Amino acid sequence: MDNAISLTAVPINTAVFIYDIKKSPCRNRLYELGFTKGTRVIPLHINPGKSAVAYFVKGAVIALRNSDAENIYVMGDKA
Amino acid sequence: MKKILLVGNPNTGKSTIFNALTGKHQHTGNWSGKTVGNASGIMRYKGEEFEITDLPGIYSLEPISEDEIQAVECLRSNIADLIVVVLDATCLERNLILASDITRLCTNVIVCVNLIDEAEKKGIEVDTVKLSNMLRVKVIPTKARSGIGIDLLKEAIYTQNEKCRCCCCSPECIYKSCVYSGQDITNNRDRKIDRILTSRVFGIPIMLFMLCCILWITIWGANYPSGILSSLFGRIENILLELFADMPVVRGVLIEGVFRTLSWVVAVMLPPMAIFFPLFTILEDLGYLPRIAFNLDHIFKKVNAHSKMVLSMCMGLGCNAAGVISTRIIESKKERLIAIITNNFMPCNGRFSSLIMLAAVFISGGMFASIKVALAVTAAILSGVFITFMISYILSNTILKGEGSSFILELPPYRAPQPMAIIRRSIRERIVYVLFRAVIVAAPAGALIWLLQNITVNDITLLSHIAGFLDPFARIMGIDGYILTAFIIGLPANEIVIPIVLMCYTGNSGLIEFNSLSELGMLLRAHNWTYITAICAMIFSLNHFPCATTLLTIKKETGSIKWTVLSFLIPTIVGVVLCILANAILRIAAL
Ligand SMILES: Nc1nc2c(ncn2[C@@H]2O[C@H](COP(=O)(O)OP(=O)(O)OP(=O)(O)O)[C@@H](O)[C@H]2O)c(=O)[nH]1
Ligand SMILES: [Mg+2]
């Protein structure tokens, strides 16, 4: 799908749904933490150095570095 | 005896349940990765005994970091008769994935839905009856911290005998039919707090302010008990000295050596440790530590280290050996080694009391003395953090080169700390522990010092021989031979370094009574200490070889002599170089 954007481009407090996760060393860890296809994700806080963002996912708040979150592609509604 | 495992996602309350079941005192803390090794205990119920094992938290059955590998190995080894899966009621959507994986892997499972109290507050409702029907296992709701539901859990463990049948619903489907969540995600209490504590403007200043406040309370609060303890010990010593008046050697070794060193350790070192520890535990139970990692992530990114290092650094403030063990949560081997080697740059509780003492030397009394000392110690700790960054950067670009790191960390909900539990834990872990170490390490060291002070060769005491030998080198570093000797004798435990220095100086003059740490600082000034001596001693206290316990732990954790030796050499070299530089610069500036 062409209208999927990277998770890092989503504004704070906007709910989006995961479309795909690109292959990367931490992909498995992301899966286990609940970043799976179709899951709703909401960015909540940006850290002071703007290097990481805290996301709401499956009931938990998880901080991801932008270089990892870049690999997650999301869409505005459930595909 | 039946073997029972406690398994679940991190920070779901496994250790809290373990403590409630067995009456043991496994550490708990509000962040993912508090428990990094297995712990076992016995639960007695209705005349039967069960062996309960608390495992580190796991996210799935494919482990990545060292602590998870241990937990999954234990789980897969099939040694358990029963598995208790602990779930977080506020985060069931994710927790149920692991639960359903485990019901598929193992036949004898009980599910415990913990943190029900928090779920209720957040407007999350869990239908445990339906959950039990769908998962086809017993489901027990608990509020482990207040002990509610623990008896039901014991009963369930006691009566469990049926093998469960496999469940066929997907975790998503179970979640949708059993959990109703009416929680406000983007604007609840935790988010409001986080918007301040992790904000761009206030995040880091608030962090520094909190550190400074904690140190100030510690320093200010320690004066009073220190004064009381020292006068108490002074009186006891006088009585003892009279009692043994006609046995000079016994009197010397036992009272002037052992007893006096012990009283220095207890009167000077213990009070700051006993006050700092509970204050720090409050931050830990609040859930603040992962926020520090989040706030500082960009710096760790620049130096190619893992932000989870913040957590092991914080544990290092309590004890470096504990800090080294807690690095198990860092997934990558290379980043874990960086965290292990640099952990010693965070002053542990024992050195921390030394820093307070030393800062008091160049800050004279007066109204704001304790605030000034707090600022000086804050500066010392921050310089430790700065050196940690520098060394991490150097290591990650030389001998520990590797892939850039990732940072994935849960920010737990804020939880109100429980004052009574913290006080009880502090007494158990700090006061009893320090007293124990005092007897094991400080007593022999005290006897040794007395002997060194009283055995003479060529009319000069052994202590003077040793100190004299080290003196020329120590002078270049801005300290003196006695101080360097104390650091070397203090290898087994950092909390005896300052007491040994004091022993060396006060030699045969009897215990000096003092009312505050600043007064003790004056004593050192009377022995030719200047602010330069104190600053160099602080630098060397912050940067020198780890204590023996920490070295043994590093050997055990890395399984390598090479990394142990490096962990010894790197801080020592840094310390020597910095002391020489500081001494030279301060002396030139003073001209
Ligand atoms: N409000 C509330 N807090 C709880 C409850 N159970 C545990 N806690 C708190 O939750 C935090 C985590 O508890 P732990 O027992 O350390 O969790 P754990 O599962 O052992 O965590 P790891 O060892 O990191 O995997 C602690 O701060 C506990 O005090 C509960 O039922 N209610
Ligand atoms: Mg635990």
XYZ file of C-alpha atoms and ligand atoms in Angstrom:
703
model
C 0.000 0.000 0.000
C 1.320 3.434 -0.844
C -0.402 5.436 1.860
C 1.502 3.702 4.672
C 3.841 6.071 6.493
C 6.639 5.529 8.976
C 5.613 5.534 12.641
C 8.053 8.365 13.349
C 5.990 10.669 11.113
C 2.812 10.300 13.164
C 1.877 13.300 15.349
C 1.509 12.873 19.130
C -1.795 11.454 20.438
C -2.922 10.221 17.011
C -4.052 6.609 16.799
C -2.704 4.629 13.848
C -2.580 0.951 12.886
C 0.490 -1.065 12.049
C 0.701 -2.123 8.441
C 4.127 -3.699 8.237
C 7.501 -3.901 9.991
C 10.601 -3.848 7.836
C 13.257 -6.431 8.500
C 15.644 -5.150 11.172
C 17.654 -6.606 14.050
C 15.014 -5.709 16.602
C 11.960 -6.890 14.646
C 11.386 -9.930 16.834
C 11.542 -7.891 19.988
C 9.000 -5.474 18.512
C 6.667 -8.379 17.679
C 6.840 -9.700 21.236
C 6.083 -6.302 22.675
C 2.888 -6.230 20.695
C 3.899 -4.300 17.578
C 2.103 -6.711 15.270
C 0.188 -6.140 12.085
C -3.152 -4.418 12.631
C -2.320 -3.293 16.170
C -3.335 0.178 17.233
C -0.429 2.429 18.243
C -0.575 5.929 19.747
C 2.550 8.109 20.106
C 2.418 9.777 23.541
C 5.653 11.528 24.505
C 8.816 12.713 22.765
C 11.965 12.650 24.912
C 13.984 15.825 25.578
C 16.669 14.921 23.034
C 14.062 14.028 20.406
C 15.767 10.670 19.874
C 12.947 8.463 21.151
C 9.179 8.434 21.492
C 6.926 6.629 23.997
C 4.034 4.747 22.375
C 0.873 3.203 23.730
C 0.584 -0.334 22.434
C -1.595 -3.196 23.697
C -2.110 -1.675 27.126
C 1.529 -0.764 27.799
C 3.657 2.329 27.222
C 6.856 1.500 25.370
C 9.690 3.846 24.467
C 11.342 3.265 21.082
C 14.333 4.979 19.579
C 13.398 6.697 16.315
C 15.946 4.650 14.404
C 13.941 1.534 15.390
C 10.484 3.047 15.044
C 11.345 4.116 11.496
C 11.010 0.502 10.399
C 7.384 0.349 11.488
C 4.896 1.371 8.793
C 1.426 2.464 9.799
C -1.865 3.585 8.286
C -4.702 5.782 9.486
C -7.187 2.927 9.687
C -7.168 -0.812 9.958
C -6.270 -2.362 6.611
C 7.796 -31.723 47.035
C 5.913 -30.097 44.172
C 7.857 -27.559 42.127
C 6.036 -24.430 41.026
C 7.297 -21.733 38.642
C 6.140 -18.116 38.549
C 6.264 -16.892 34.957
C 5.035 -13.784 33.186
C 5.825 -10.516 31.449
C 8.217 -8.217 33.320
C 6.816 -5.977 36.038
C 3.563 -7.916 36.528
C 4.233 -8.560 40.215
C 5.808 -12.036 40.132
C 8.317 -11.238 42.857
C 5.624 -9.591 44.967
C 3.502 -12.753 44.691
C 6.568 -14.886 45.403
C 7.194 -12.936 48.602
C 3.545 -13.224 49.617
C 3.570 -16.997 49.038
C 6.900 -17.829 50.646
C 7.457 -15.016 53.150
C 10.829 -14.341 51.554
C 12.263 -10.935 50.671
C 12.947 -11.043 46.950
C 13.568 -7.514 45.608
C 10.671 -5.853 43.855
C 10.724 -2.604 41.939
C 8.529 -0.749 39.519
C 10.429 -1.350 36.283
C 10.893 -4.180 33.809
C 13.916 -6.293 34.593
C 14.194 -5.941 38.360
C 14.626 -9.701 38.798
C 17.490 -11.070 36.680
C 18.042 -14.504 38.248
C 15.954 -17.378 39.554
C 15.074 -17.462 43.236
C 13.430 -20.292 45.144
C 11.527 -20.487 48.381
C 9.236 -22.825 50.267
C 5.512 -22.263 50.640
C 3.714 -24.152 53.389
C -0.013 -24.609 53.065
C -2.293 -27.008 54.944
C 0.644 -29.101 56.056
C 2.108 -29.512 52.608
C 5.276 -27.929 51.240
C 5.744 -26.485 47.769
C 8.926 -25.208 46.212
C 8.180 -21.905 44.480
C 10.610 -20.389 41.952
C 10.477 -16.741 40.917
C 11.759 -16.193 37.379
C 12.870 -13.028 35.560
C 10.143 -11.539 33.378
C 9.896 -12.683 29.744
C 8.066 -11.335 26.722
C 7.939 -14.573 24.764
C 9.337 -18.075 24.677
C 12.150 -16.902 22.398
C 14.502 -15.206 24.838
C 16.943 -12.481 23.794
C 18.708 -11.144 26.881
C 20.599 -13.104 29.550
C 17.884 -12.899 32.211
C 15.229 -14.117 29.774
C 17.423 -17.003 28.619
C 17.612 -18.223 32.212
C 13.863 -17.982 32.688
C 12.955 -19.755 29.449
C 15.522 -22.515 30.028
C 13.981 -23.168 33.398
C 10.494 -23.153 31.900
C 11.362 -25.490 29.031
C 13.358 -27.921 31.158
C 10.054 -29.422 32.358
C 11.169 -29.606 35.952
C 8.033 -27.905 37.176
C 4.906 -29.690 38.321
C 2.862 -26.540 37.956
C 3.280 -23.206 36.207
C 1.656 -20.081 37.596
C 1.413 -17.467 34.844
C 1.203 -13.989 36.353
C -0.615 -11.420 34.202
C -0.954 -7.668 34.504
C -4.666 -6.871 34.484
C -4.011 -3.455 32.949
C -2.096 -4.892 30.028
C -3.916 -8.125 29.207
C -3.966 -7.544 25.472
C -0.229 -8.258 25.401
C 0.044 -10.492 28.465
C -2.475 -12.982 27.062
C -0.163 -13.768 24.148
C 2.432 -15.248 26.513
C -0.279 -16.901 28.603
C -1.751 -18.733 25.642
C 1.725 -19.743 24.409
C 2.476 -21.244 27.799
C -0.829 -23.117 28.046
C 0.072 -24.670 24.716
C 3.581 -25.628 25.857
C 2.800 -26.892 29.339
C 0.018 -29.041 30.619
C -0.373 -27.915 34.188
C -1.051 -24.192 34.378
C -2.800 -21.721 36.677
C -3.303 -18.122 35.580
C -3.093 -15.326 38.112
C -4.442 -11.944 37.021
C -2.577 -9.489 39.239
C -2.816 -5.705 39.659
C -6.617 -5.880 39.650
C -6.652 -2.780 41.876
C -4.891 -0.737 39.216
C -7.178 -2.042 36.490
C -10.220 -0.996 38.514
C -8.801 2.495 38.918
C -8.134 2.764 35.206
C -11.613 1.628 34.274
C -10.591 -1.780 32.970
C -12.902 -4.699 33.766
C -11.774 -8.304 33.520
C -14.282 -11.156 33.385
C -12.161 -13.805 35.099
C -14.839 -16.509 34.915
C -15.091 -16.184 31.157
C -11.305 -15.965 30.935
C -11.046 -19.238 32.828
C -13.550 -20.884 30.488
C -11.785 -19.718 27.374
C -8.220 -20.457 28.530
C -9.444 -23.686 30.137
C -7.336 -23.137 33.230
C -8.036 -21.806 36.708
C -7.881 -18.006 36.802
C -7.257 -16.258 40.133
C -7.589 -12.465 40.408
C -5.149 -10.926 42.919
C -3.961 -7.636 44.365
C -0.593 -8.958 45.430
C 0.671 -5.825 47.090
C -2.181 -5.717 49.564
C -2.261 -9.514 49.828
C -5.796 -9.856 48.456
C -6.371 -13.107 46.561
C -3.159 -14.725 47.802
C -5.075 -17.270 49.881
C -7.179 -18.194 46.851
C -3.979 -18.638 44.875
C -2.510 -20.890 47.587
C -5.691 -22.935 47.633
C -5.617 -23.225 43.838
C -2.008 -24.401 43.915
C -2.872 -26.869 46.680
C -5.881 -28.396 44.934
C -4.531 -28.317 41.377
C -4.206 -31.780 39.943
C -6.077 -31.953 36.666
C -4.077 -31.585 33.490
C -5.553 -28.791 31.475
C -6.833 -29.234 27.971
C -5.398 -27.103 25.291
C -7.116 -23.826 24.606
C -8.054 -23.123 21.040
C -8.958 -19.425 20.992
C -6.487 -16.808 19.849
C -5.245 -14.295 22.441
C -6.953 -11.434 20.559
C -10.253 -13.246 20.634
C -9.928 -13.994 24.355
C -9.019 -10.389 25.060
C -11.997 -9.060 23.159
C -14.483 -11.273 24.946
C -13.135 -11.023 28.504
C -11.817 -7.500 28.930
C -13.666 -4.244 28.803
C -11.404 -1.225 28.741
C -12.842 2.214 29.286
C -9.494 3.807 29.999
C -8.480 7.238 28.851
C -5.238 6.547 27.037
C -3.880 9.930 26.104
C -4.857 12.041 29.079
C -4.832 9.915 32.217
C -2.852 10.701 35.361
C 0.319 8.960 34.183
C 0.360 10.842 30.897
C -0.064 14.166 32.682
C 2.872 13.357 34.970
C 4.986 12.167 32.055
C 4.248 15.304 30.104
C 6.104 17.180 32.838
C 8.787 14.678 33.861
C 9.863 13.889 30.299
C 9.224 17.325 28.852
C 11.770 19.027 26.686
C 12.132 21.992 29.013
C 11.680 20.477 32.469
C 12.654 16.818 32.032
C 16.368 17.053 32.667
C 16.329 19.985 35.146
C 13.765 18.154 37.316
C 15.995 15.089 37.256
C 19.019 17.059 38.481
C 16.948 18.842 41.063
C 15.669 15.535 42.459
C 19.198 14.138 42.680
C 20.369 17.217 44.534
C 17.390 17.125 46.894
C 17.936 13.491 47.768
C 21.605 14.159 48.480
C 20.784 17.173 50.587
C 18.255 15.268 52.705
C 20.826 12.498 53.112
C 23.618 14.816 54.224
C 21.482 16.947 56.446
C 19.766 13.923 57.963
C 22.991 12.012 58.569
C 24.584 14.641 60.827
C 22.336 13.999 63.758
C 22.603 10.197 64.048
C 26.341 10.463 63.293
C 26.891 12.784 66.229
C 24.859 10.626 68.610
C 26.523 7.410 67.511
C 30.022 8.832 67.806
C 29.531 10.110 71.331
C 27.905 6.828 72.293
C 30.832 4.838 70.890
C 33.255 7.247 72.537
C 31.740 6.525 75.925
C 31.703 2.770 75.363
C 35.311 2.912 74.246
C 36.414 4.681 77.406
C 34.721 2.050 79.540
C 36.317 -0.747 77.516
C 39.740 0.877 77.657
C 39.563 0.964 81.462
C 38.371 -2.608 81.620
C 41.351 -3.871 79.665
C 43.828 -1.414 81.159
C 46.343 -4.053 82.180
C 46.333 -6.052 78.935
C 48.067 -3.718 76.475
C 48.070 -5.974 73.415
C 44.480 -7.170 73.746
C 43.447 -3.631 74.496
C 45.334 -2.383 71.456
C 44.134 -4.934 68.905
C 40.565 -5.308 70.091
C 39.675 -1.843 71.257
C 41.985 0.640 69.606
C 41.987 -1.449 66.446
C 38.817 -3.453 65.919
C 36.328 -1.546 68.053
C 37.465 1.867 66.903
C 37.319 0.975 63.212
C 33.887 -0.539 63.678
C 32.674 2.579 65.397
C 33.998 4.769 62.587
C 32.190 2.603 60.033
C 28.942 2.667 61.958
C 29.050 6.313 63.069
C 30.364 7.908 59.878
C 29.517 5.605 56.995
C 26.251 4.013 58.031
C 23.943 7.022 58.550
C 24.227 8.411 54.989
C 23.782 4.904 53.566
C 20.752 4.247 55.723
C 19.109 7.505 54.635
C 19.988 7.545 50.938
C 18.815 4.011 50.270
C 15.126 4.424 51.196
C 14.956 7.767 49.356
C 16.278 6.115 46.252
C 13.898 3.170 46.667
C 11.003 5.630 46.640
C 12.080 6.775 43.166
C 12.422 3.161 42.087
C 8.955 2.193 43.303
C 7.421 5.306 41.774
C 8.596 4.070 38.393
C 10.918 6.991 37.750
C 14.072 5.098 36.743
C 12.967 4.117 33.199
C 12.042 7.785 32.652
C 15.655 8.738 33.334
C 16.704 6.337 30.587
C 14.103 7.870 28.277
C 15.234 11.424 29.080
C 18.906 10.671 28.469
C 18.523 8.432 25.435
C 20.033 10.889 22.963
C 23.301 11.001 24.904
C 23.539 7.221 25.040
C 22.812 7.160 21.341
C 25.759 9.478 20.685
C 28.175 7.337 22.680
C 26.870 4.084 21.175
C 25.733 2.648 24.474
C 22.434 1.177 25.541
C 20.054 3.444 27.465
C 19.120 0.528 29.709
C 22.572 1.201 31.157
C 20.823 3.923 33.169
C 19.105 1.191 35.137
C 22.325 -0.648 35.938
C 23.986 2.683 36.774
C 21.177 3.454 39.210
C 21.549 0.028 40.797
C 25.286 0.808 40.980
C 24.520 3.790 43.208
C 23.379 1.232 45.759
C 26.082 -1.354 45.162
C 28.316 -1.871 42.150
C 28.088 -5.656 42.374
C 24.297 -5.381 42.108
C 24.766 -2.926 39.242
C 26.920 -5.405 37.355
C 24.369 -8.197 37.812
C 21.527 -5.964 36.632
C 23.241 -5.472 33.253
C 21.775 -8.853 32.281
C 18.764 -7.030 30.879
C 20.927 -5.506 28.128
C 20.419 -7.634 25.050
C 23.627 -7.032 23.126
C 26.790 -8.587 24.483
C 28.984 -5.677 23.487
C 26.758 -3.085 25.120
C 26.490 -5.229 28.196
C 30.289 -5.294 28.538
C 30.409 -1.504 28.234
C 27.827 -1.279 31.011
C 29.787 -3.702 33.208
C 33.151 -1.982 32.760
C 31.783 1.506 33.352
C 29.506 0.607 36.258
C 32.238 1.413 38.758
C 32.170 5.087 37.786
C 28.922 5.354 39.710
C 29.822 5.708 43.396
C 28.224 2.921 45.414
C 26.662 3.567 48.794
C 29.970 3.034 50.595
C 31.927 5.457 48.443
C 29.046 7.830 48.494
C 29.415 8.288 52.251
C 33.150 8.862 51.667
C 32.373 11.587 49.131
C 30.124 13.343 51.637
C 32.859 13.170 54.257
C 35.514 14.451 51.897
C 33.376 17.296 50.588
C 32.870 18.363 54.188
C 36.631 18.976 54.457
C 36.672 21.978 52.172
C 33.207 23.225 52.957
C 33.243 24.732 56.404
C 30.161 24.750 58.614
C 27.585 27.462 58.698
C 24.053 27.924 57.554
C 24.162 26.373 54.159
C 26.889 23.804 54.751
C 24.718 20.792 53.991
C 23.384 22.396 50.811
C 26.912 23.148 49.648
C 28.051 19.619 50.435
C 25.024 18.304 48.532
C 25.987 20.398 45.508
C 29.575 19.146 45.682
C 28.474 15.512 45.847
C 25.979 16.080 43.027
C 28.854 17.453 40.969
C 30.911 14.370 41.836
C 28.138 12.010 40.732
C 27.552 13.999 37.533
C 31.256 13.849 36.763
C 30.976 10.065 37.239
C 28.152 10.052 34.698
C 30.217 12.180 32.332
C 33.219 9.845 32.630
C 30.878 6.906 32.006
C 29.839 8.537 28.737
C 33.425 9.260 27.698
C 34.665 5.757 28.467
C 31.619 4.202 26.751
C 32.370 6.278 23.688
C 36.006 5.238 23.651
C 35.193 1.569 24.238
C 32.464 1.454 21.600
C 34.852 2.906 19.068
C 37.834 0.697 19.886
C 37.751 -2.722 21.513
C 33.965 -3.038 21.639
C 33.068 -1.865 18.164
C 29.780 -3.103 16.801
C 26.326 -2.424 15.426
C 24.523 0.717 16.581
C 22.226 -0.114 19.432
C 18.471 -0.156 19.679
C 16.491 1.111 22.625
C 13.227 -0.504 23.584
C 12.006 0.017 27.113
C 8.694 -0.083 28.913
C 7.625 2.979 30.859
C 5.656 1.467 33.759
C 2.650 3.178 35.345
C 3.474 5.432 38.301
C 2.788 3.622 41.550
C 2.554 5.081 45.039
C 5.476 3.785 47.114
C 4.690 2.016 50.384
C 6.656 3.790 53.137
C 6.517 0.977 55.693
C 7.687 -1.642 53.218
C 10.542 0.631 52.147
C 11.644 1.285 55.719
C 11.555 -2.410 56.553
C 13.540 -3.230 53.436
C 16.108 -0.506 54.131
C 16.714 -1.756 57.637
C 17.096 -5.301 56.386
C 19.251 -4.520 53.399
C 21.295 -1.539 54.454
C 21.670 -1.488 58.204
C 21.920 -5.240 58.738
C 24.036 -5.646 55.609
C 26.455 -2.852 56.514
C 26.770 -4.091 60.071
C 27.481 -7.558 58.732
C 30.130 -6.250 56.360
C 31.521 -4.148 59.180
C 32.135 -7.246 61.231
C 33.461 -9.337 58.346
C 35.718 -6.740 56.731
C 36.203 -3.764 59.021
C 37.075 -5.769 62.126
C 40.069 -7.571 60.577
C 41.120 -4.361 58.837
C 41.052 -2.572 62.188
C 43.205 -5.226 63.792
C 45.599 -5.061 60.837
C 45.902 -1.284 61.072
C 46.625 -1.423 64.779
C 49.351 -3.991 64.232
C 50.852 -1.928 61.408
C 50.812 1.094 63.676
C 52.447 -0.681 66.569
C 54.992 -3.046 65.089
C 58.183 -1.177 64.473
C 61.067 -2.021 62.197
C 64.173 0.160 62.530
C 62.266 2.340 64.990
C 59.643 3.225 62.436
C 56.179 1.655 62.387
C 55.240 -0.639 59.536
C 52.421 1.690 58.605
C 54.876 4.565 58.210
C 57.113 2.340 56.094
C 54.255 1.514 53.729
C 52.841 5.027 53.658
C 56.333 6.444 53.207
C 56.946 4.126 50.285
C 53.704 5.187 48.570
C 54.038 8.823 49.571
C 56.097 10.229 46.662
C 53.672 8.789 44.127
C 50.626 9.785 46.183
C 51.953 13.357 46.419
C 51.943 13.674 42.642
C 48.293 12.619 42.782
C 47.543 15.320 45.328
C 46.916 12.937 48.222
C 49.313 11.357 50.721
C 50.726 7.904 51.433
C 48.214 7.162 54.200
C 45.244 7.866 51.961
C 46.612 5.667 49.203
C 47.325 2.914 51.726
C 43.745 3.184 52.958
C 42.419 2.759 49.417
C 44.518 -0.356 48.962
C 43.545 -1.877 52.312
C 39.965 -0.906 51.447
C 39.881 -3.233 48.442
C 37.502 -5.685 50.161
C 34.949 -2.941 50.903
C 34.853 0.740 50.076
C 33.111 1.741 53.265
C 36.278 1.105 55.284
C 38.523 3.506 53.332
C 37.672 6.669 55.264
C 37.604 4.886 58.620
C 41.121 3.610 57.878
C 42.313 7.108 56.957
C 40.878 8.349 60.233
C 42.547 5.489 62.097
C 45.898 6.323 60.535
C 45.685 9.939 61.625
C 44.140 9.584 65.037
C 46.555 6.730 65.778
C 47.083 6.800 69.509
C 45.033 9.807 70.424
C 41.757 8.062 71.145
C 38.397 8.416 69.479
C 37.586 11.965 68.525
C 34.042 12.993 69.257
C 32.261 15.103 66.726
C 28.811 16.515 66.228
C 28.563 16.719 62.483
C 30.370 15.618 59.390
C 31.739 19.134 58.937
C 33.481 18.860 62.270
C 35.066 15.661 61.131
C 36.289 17.555 58.097
C 38.110 19.963 60.428
C 39.931 17.027 61.946
C 41.374 16.148 58.564
C 42.356 19.743 57.973
C 44.344 19.579 61.162
C 46.365 16.842 59.470
C 47.563 19.070 56.661
C 44.666 18.407 54.367
C 43.842 21.231 52.017
C 40.944 21.536 49.638
C 43.276 20.094 47.003
C 43.834 16.944 49.075
C 40.095 16.563 49.554
C 39.266 17.111 45.897
C 41.933 14.644 44.746
C 40.755 12.101 47.325
C 37.195 12.562 46.030
C 38.375 12.024 42.460
C 40.253 8.897 43.438
C 37.320 7.637 45.487
C 35.084 8.047 42.452
C 37.593 6.539 40.032
C 39.538 3.592 41.321
C 39.456 -0.187 41.200
C 36.110 -1.815 42.047
C 35.853 -3.552 45.411
C 36.644 -7.258 45.672
C 32.984 -8.313 45.659
C 32.355 -6.376 42.461
C 35.448 -7.849 40.805
C 34.301 -11.377 41.661
C 30.855 -10.560 40.285
C 32.364 -9.234 37.054
C 34.401 -12.423 36.723
C 31.261 -14.488 37.221
C 29.092 -12.443 34.855
C 31.590 -12.146 32.004
C 33.297 -15.472 32.605
C 36.518 -13.842 31.471
C 39.712 -12.788 33.238
C 40.418 -10.273 30.500
C 37.296 -8.176 31.113
C 37.779 -8.429 34.865
C 41.321 -7.099 34.570
C 40.157 -4.314 32.258
C 37.399 -3.411 34.705
C 40.128 -3.079 37.311
C 42.597 -1.146 35.197
C 40.379 1.329 33.341
C 38.914 3.112 36.395
C 42.280 3.026 38.181
C 44.135 4.585 35.277
C 41.405 7.185 34.828
C 41.630 7.969 38.550
C 45.414 8.320 38.624
C 45.491 10.507 35.522
C 42.648 12.745 36.718
C 44.213 13.119 40.172
C 47.565 14.126 38.699
C 45.885 16.610 36.363
C 43.631 18.061 39.056
C 46.543 18.380 41.462
C 48.709 20.150 38.896
C 45.971 22.504 37.744
C 44.798 23.387 41.246
C 48.348 24.018 42.405
C 49.149 26.266 39.488
C 45.870 28.112 39.988
C 46.668 28.584 43.661
C 50.002 30.300 42.945
N -0.906 -1.510 42.983
C -0.342 -2.719 42.929
N 0.988 -2.788 42.740
C 1.559 -4.005 42.674
C 0.796 -5.202 42.793
N 1.634 -6.246 42.664
C 2.868 -5.729 42.493
N 2.833 -4.378 42.519
C 3.951 -3.466 42.317
O 4.411 -3.658 40.995
C 5.818 -3.483 40.897
C 6.472 -4.669 40.219
O 6.413 -5.804 41.049
P 7.502 -6.971 40.975
O 7.001 -8.030 41.919
O 8.873 -6.449 41.160
O 7.319 -7.448 39.478
P 8.065 -8.647 38.692
O 7.029 -9.304 37.869
O 8.813 -9.494 39.654
O 9.031 -7.808 37.760
P 10.388 -8.307 37.033
O 11.222 -8.953 38.075
O 10.991 -7.039 36.503
O 9.971 -9.220 35.956
C 6.300 -3.256 42.310
O 6.518 -1.869 42.473
C 5.157 -3.757 43.171
O 5.105 -3.063 44.398
C -0.626 -5.084 42.988
O -1.377 -6.054 43.081
N -1.113 -3.814 43.043
Mg 10.702 -9.907 39.810
